[in-house]
Amino acid sequence: MIYGGGWIGMEIAAVARTKDVPVTVVVREDRILRQLGDLISDRFLQAHRDHGVEFALNSTIASIDGAGERGTVEAVTLHDGRRIDASRLLIGVGAEPRVELAREAGLAIDNGVLVDDSLRSSRPEIVAVGDIANAENAWVGHRIRVEHWAMALTQPEVAARTLVGTRPTTEGRRSSTPTSTTSAWSSVASSRPTRRWCSATPTTATSASGCAPTACRAPRSTSTRGRATRSTPCSAQAGPSTRSG
């Protein structure tokens, strides 16, 4: 049993299914990975369902049933009275942003620090990055806090360029340098279909740089000493993975 439809919950669900472990995911909202937008969220939901993951959407856990407060889990009871047997329970319901310092600095706050697409807060000289940044996102059409480690890698460069007043140029060439928080987010949200079930966290802007745990790679162009090459596609018989494809 998994409580929470975020990154951690979906990764554990995918791994558990590779071991033929029955999995039920209880989600408070009507979708998983809501920060990716409706279309991509729906794709992930269907991928997990296709591989045997059961979902209780728009649901919460009313009680955890077992042998005392520190004993083994036997089942959980949902808010609607349904009782689901469970020998293990993982709770991964996200993190609450700590905004005390931002509030003292007079920054606009709502589910984190409100920032624009360049990560600039309501005080132009202050930027916010990572889980605390509730950033405008042109792709999904509203603000989101992604809560994914990839943002901690990509957003700082966006923030630094915002502070010094420069933006990377892509004239005449392709660049992987993120130019805004939306482009940084796209490295997390990429979901190009492959012939393998890759079900949780992308790592780079190449959409599917590899599918753990077997490191089978989705098709993409590479370059080796000037020669155009393509990596080997994942086998149609391959099992579930923990990376997005």
Tab-separated table of C-alpha atoms in Angstrom:
chain	number	residue	atom	x	y	z
A	1	MET	CA	0.000	0.000	0.000
A	2	ILE	CA	1.312	3.436	-0.970
A	3	TYR	CA	-0.206	6.687	0.266
A	4	GLY	CA	0.666	9.490	-2.144
A	5	GLY	CA	0.811	9.866	-5.913
A	6	GLY	CA	4.084	11.783	-6.217
A	7	TRP	CA	7.569	10.870	-7.402
A	8	ILE	CA	8.494	8.603	-4.502
A	9	GLY	CA	5.210	6.729	-4.518
A	10	MET	CA	5.295	6.087	-8.255
A	11	GLU	CA	8.919	4.937	-8.246
A	12	ILE	CA	8.250	2.467	-5.445
A	13	ALA	CA	5.098	1.238	-7.197
A	14	ALA	CA	7.056	0.562	-10.394
A	15	VAL	CA	9.821	-1.318	-8.576
A	16	ALA	CA	7.314	-3.355	-6.561
A	17	ARG	CA	5.534	-4.485	-9.716
A	18	THR	CA	8.830	-5.737	-11.188
A	19	LYS	CA	8.838	-8.110	-8.197
A	20	ASP	CA	5.188	-9.110	-8.804
A	21	VAL	CA	4.169	-7.435	-5.543
A	22	PRO	CA	0.518	-6.285	-5.542
A	23	VAL	CA	0.344	-2.505	-5.188
A	24	THR	CA	-2.509	-0.163	-4.316
A	25	VAL	CA	-1.859	3.582	-4.395
A	26	VAL	CA	-4.135	5.922	-2.441
A	27	VAL	CA	-4.123	9.478	-3.816
A	28	ARG	CA	-5.868	12.493	-2.311
A	29	GLU	CA	-6.365	14.128	-5.713
A	30	ASP	CA	-7.936	12.846	-8.934
A	31	ARG	CA	-4.538	12.226	-10.563
A	32	ILE	CA	-0.928	11.314	-9.899
A	33	LEU	CA	2.083	13.560	-10.534
A	34	ARG	CA	-0.218	16.579	-10.778
A	35	GLN	CA	2.727	18.940	-11.248
A	36	LEU	CA	3.283	17.551	-14.762
A	37	GLY	CA	-0.063	18.737	-16.094
A	38	ASP	CA	-3.132	16.727	-17.085
A	39	LEU	CA	-1.858	15.130	-20.313
A	40	ILE	CA	1.405	13.735	-18.973
A	41	SER	CA	-0.164	12.824	-15.637
A	42	ASP	CA	-2.785	10.761	-17.472
A	43	ARG	CA	-0.079	8.952	-19.449
A	44	PHE	CA	1.765	7.971	-16.290
A	45	LEU	CA	-1.467	6.859	-14.630
A	46	GLN	CA	-2.348	4.612	-17.560
A	47	ALA	CA	1.185	3.184	-17.718
A	48	HIS	CA	1.006	2.139	-14.087
A	49	ARG	CA	-2.473	0.691	-14.506
A	50	ASP	CA	-1.331	-1.273	-17.548
A	51	HIS	CA	1.266	-2.918	-15.319
A	52	GLY	CA	-1.078	-3.882	-12.557
A	53	VAL	CA	-1.008	-0.979	-10.121
A	54	GLU	CA	-4.387	-0.348	-8.463
A	55	PHE	CA	-5.430	3.213	-7.616
A	56	ALA	CA	-7.854	4.736	-5.138
A	57	LEU	CA	-8.117	8.323	-6.406
A	58	ASN	CA	-9.807	11.147	-4.501
A	59	SER	CA	-9.251	9.092	-1.369
A	60	THR	CA	-7.613	9.441	2.021
A	61	ILE	CA	-6.659	6.936	4.699
A	62	ALA	CA	-8.928	7.071	7.739
A	63	SER	CA	-7.059	4.502	9.806
A	64	ILE	CA	-4.115	2.121	9.718
A	65	ASP	CA	-5.159	-1.238	11.080
A	66	GLY	CA	-2.676	-3.572	12.734
A	67	ALA	CA	-1.076	-4.751	15.937
A	68	GLY	CA	-0.854	-1.529	17.952
A	69	GLU	CA	0.909	1.730	17.197
A	70	ARG	CA	4.289	0.080	16.522
A	71	GLY	CA	3.111	-3.337	15.384
A	72	THR	CA	2.759	-4.793	11.909
A	73	VAL	CA	0.306	-3.330	9.416
A	74	GLU	CA	-2.599	-5.565	8.451
A	75	ALA	CA	-4.871	-3.258	6.451
A	76	VAL	CA	-5.897	0.344	5.915
A	77	THR	CA	-9.395	1.786	6.028
A	78	LEU	CA	-10.205	4.573	3.568
A	79	HIS	CA	-12.397	7.562	4.284
A	80	ASP	CA	-15.330	5.920	2.467
A	81	GLY	CA	-15.158	2.828	4.658
A	82	ARG	CA	-13.332	0.521	2.264
A	83	ARG	CA	-10.811	-1.747	3.972
A	84	ILE	CA	-7.799	-2.865	1.942
A	85	ASP	CA	-5.419	-5.556	3.142
A	86	ALA	CA	-1.793	-4.419	3.303
A	87	SER	CA	1.310	-5.932	4.872
A	88	ARG	CA	3.414	-2.818	4.189
A	89	LEU	CA	2.542	0.878	4.035
A	90	LEU	CA	4.632	3.648	2.487
A	91	ILE	CA	3.561	7.234	3.153
A	92	GLY	CA	4.921	9.710	0.611
A	93	VAL	CA	2.635	12.718	0.622
A	94	GLY	CA	5.086	15.490	-0.256
A	95	ALA	CA	6.832	18.211	1.696
A	96	GLU	CA	5.583	21.428	3.230
A	97	PRO	CA	7.752	24.399	2.184
A	98	ARG	CA	9.365	26.323	5.027
A	99	VAL	CA	8.751	29.970	4.223
A	100	GLU	CA	9.554	31.694	7.516
A	101	LEU	CA	12.644	33.484	6.165
A	102	ALA	CA	10.879	34.469	2.945
A	103	ARG	CA	7.959	35.845	4.917
A	104	GLU	CA	10.312	37.905	7.087
A	105	ALA	CA	11.884	39.267	3.885
A	106	GLY	CA	8.461	40.426	2.728
A	107	LEU	CA	8.183	38.052	-0.236
A	108	ALA	CA	4.837	37.040	-1.706
A	109	ILE	CA	3.998	33.543	-0.459
A	110	ASP	CA	1.422	30.958	-1.481
A	111	ASN	CA	2.357	27.280	-1.242
A	112	GLY	CA	5.993	28.351	-1.331
A	113	VAL	CA	7.631	31.520	-2.614
A	114	LEU	CA	5.824	32.990	-5.625
A	115	VAL	CA	8.249	33.521	-8.515
A	116	ASP	CA	7.922	34.262	-12.208
A	117	ASP	CA	9.248	32.160	-15.081
A	118	SER	CA	12.765	33.479	-14.434
A	119	LEU	CA	12.523	32.569	-10.700
A	120	ARG	CA	12.368	36.218	-9.636
A	121	SER	CA	10.291	36.775	-6.489
A	122	SER	CA	8.076	39.741	-5.617
A	123	ARG	CA	11.307	41.501	-4.630
A	124	PRO	CA	13.254	41.665	-7.922
A	125	GLU	CA	16.634	41.298	-6.230
A	126	ILE	CA	15.646	37.948	-4.663
A	127	VAL	CA	15.188	34.635	-6.490
A	128	ALA	CA	13.975	31.271	-5.204
A	129	VAL	CA	14.861	27.811	-6.501
A	130	GLY	CA	14.041	24.192	-5.748
A	131	ASP	CA	11.112	22.795	-3.789
A	132	ILE	CA	10.265	26.163	-2.257
A	133	ALA	CA	9.765	27.943	-5.602
A	134	ASN	CA	6.126	28.116	-6.734
A	135	ALA	CA	6.932	29.194	-10.265
A	136	GLU	CA	4.933	30.347	-13.247
A	137	ASN	CA	4.948	27.677	-15.949
A	138	ALA	CA	3.930	28.477	-19.499
A	139	TRP	CA	3.510	24.801	-20.414
A	140	VAL	CA	0.885	23.862	-17.831
A	141	GLY	CA	-0.571	27.374	-17.651
A	142	HIS	CA	-0.299	27.937	-13.912
A	143	ARG	CA	2.156	27.984	-11.036
A	144	ILE	CA	3.674	24.722	-9.826
A	145	ARG	CA	6.109	23.440	-7.229
A	146	VAL	CA	7.707	20.459	-8.950
A	147	GLU	CA	9.340	18.874	-5.876
A	148	HIS	CA	11.816	16.891	-7.980
A	149	TRP	CA	15.586	16.772	-7.557
A	150	ALA	CA	16.151	17.665	-11.228
A	151	MET	CA	14.896	21.168	-10.503
A	152	ALA	CA	17.645	21.623	-7.926
A	153	LEU	CA	20.123	20.927	-10.727
A	154	THR	CA	18.579	23.044	-13.485
A	155	GLN	CA	16.986	26.012	-11.709
A	156	PRO	CA	20.136	27.531	-10.160
A	157	GLU	CA	21.533	28.451	-13.588
A	158	VAL	CA	18.233	30.098	-14.502
A	159	ALA	CA	18.312	32.020	-11.217
A	160	ALA	CA	21.947	33.070	-11.672
A	161	ARG	CA	21.284	34.394	-15.170
A	162	THR	CA	18.256	36.250	-13.860
A	163	LEU	CA	20.350	37.964	-11.189
A	164	VAL	CA	23.125	39.027	-13.571
A	165	GLY	CA	20.682	40.020	-16.286
A	166	THR	CA	21.753	37.582	-19.016
A	167	ARG	CA	20.031	34.778	-20.880
A	168	PRO	CA	21.795	32.051	-22.929
A	169	THR	CA	21.704	32.363	-26.690
A	170	THR	CA	20.729	29.460	-28.915
A	171	GLU	CA	21.324	31.178	-32.248
A	172	GLY	CA	22.476	28.709	-34.864
A	173	ARG	CA	22.748	25.770	-32.470
A	174	ARG	CA	20.856	23.611	-30.033
A	175	SER	CA	21.512	24.241	-26.369
A	176	SER	CA	20.621	22.221	-23.293
A	177	THR	CA	21.052	25.292	-21.092
A	178	PRO	CA	17.726	26.060	-19.394
A	179	THR	CA	16.503	29.540	-20.314
A	180	SER	CA	13.598	29.651	-17.870
A	181	THR	CA	11.979	27.613	-15.143
A	182	THR	CA	9.602	26.243	-17.811
A	183	SER	CA	12.469	24.854	-19.878
A	184	ALA	CA	14.054	23.484	-16.707
A	185	TRP	CA	10.724	21.825	-15.846
A	186	SER	CA	10.488	20.262	-19.310
A	187	SER	CA	13.469	18.064	-18.448
A	188	VAL	CA	11.315	16.520	-15.737
A	189	ALA	CA	8.091	16.367	-17.727
A	190	SER	CA	9.390	14.818	-20.974
A	191	SER	CA	7.444	11.683	-21.759
A	192	ARG	CA	8.257	10.458	-25.283
A	193	PRO	CA	6.736	6.968	-25.619
A	194	THR	CA	9.185	4.080	-25.980
A	195	ARG	CA	8.770	0.342	-26.306
A	196	ARG	CA	9.450	-0.069	-22.623
A	197	TRP	CA	7.485	0.873	-19.517
A	198	CYS	CA	9.527	3.666	-17.952
A	199	SER	CA	7.454	4.999	-15.160
A	200	ALA	CA	8.747	7.699	-12.898
A	201	THR	CA	11.587	10.212	-13.000
A	202	PRO	CA	13.333	11.550	-16.104
A	203	THR	CA	16.797	12.927	-15.467
A	204	THR	CA	17.844	15.091	-18.404
A	205	ALA	CA	16.399	17.163	-21.199
A	206	THR	CA	16.991	14.284	-23.623
A	207	SER	CA	13.579	12.933	-22.546
A	208	ALA	CA	14.723	9.357	-21.946
A	209	SER	CA	18.428	9.012	-21.435
A	210	GLY	CA	18.138	5.543	-19.973
A	211	CYS	CA	15.761	3.213	-18.212
A	212	ALA	CA	16.893	1.923	-14.837
A	213	PRO	CA	17.525	-0.641	-13.489
A	214	THR	CA	18.885	-2.314	-16.636
A	215	ALA	CA	20.166	0.879	-18.321
A	216	CYS	CA	18.369	-0.028	-21.536
A	217	ARG	CA	18.293	3.129	-23.622
A	218	ALA	CA	15.470	4.665	-25.594
A	219	PRO	CA	16.235	5.613	-29.220
A	220	ARG	CA	18.010	8.935	-29.549
A	221	SER	CA	20.673	10.436	-31.746
A	222	THR	CA	24.204	10.747	-30.415
A	223	SER	CA	27.525	11.729	-31.877
A	224	THR	CA	30.788	9.739	-31.794
A	225	ARG	CA	33.817	11.353	-33.423
A	226	GLY	CA	31.610	13.093	-35.939
A	227	ARG	CA	29.592	9.977	-36.848
A	228	ALA	CA	25.841	10.002	-36.324
A	229	THR	CA	24.767	7.037	-34.251
A	230	ARG	CA	21.620	5.826	-32.507
A	231	SER	CA	21.409	4.067	-29.196
A	232	THR	CA	19.754	0.667	-28.931
A	233	PRO	CA	15.982	0.788	-28.315
A	234	CYS	CA	14.505	-0.986	-25.319
A	235	SER	CA	13.197	-4.474	-25.873
A	236	ALA	CA	9.470	-4.929	-26.211
A	237	GLN	CA	9.777	-7.740	-23.677
A	238	ALA	CA	11.548	-5.642	-21.050
A	239	GLY	CA	9.878	-5.247	-17.687
A	240	PRO	CA	8.873	-2.106	-15.772
A	241	SER	CA	11.441	0.500	-14.881
A	242	THR	CA	11.799	3.545	-12.714
A	243	ARG	CA	12.651	6.168	-15.304
A	244	SER	CA	10.484	8.188	-17.618
A	245	GLY	CA	10.560	7.481	-21.326
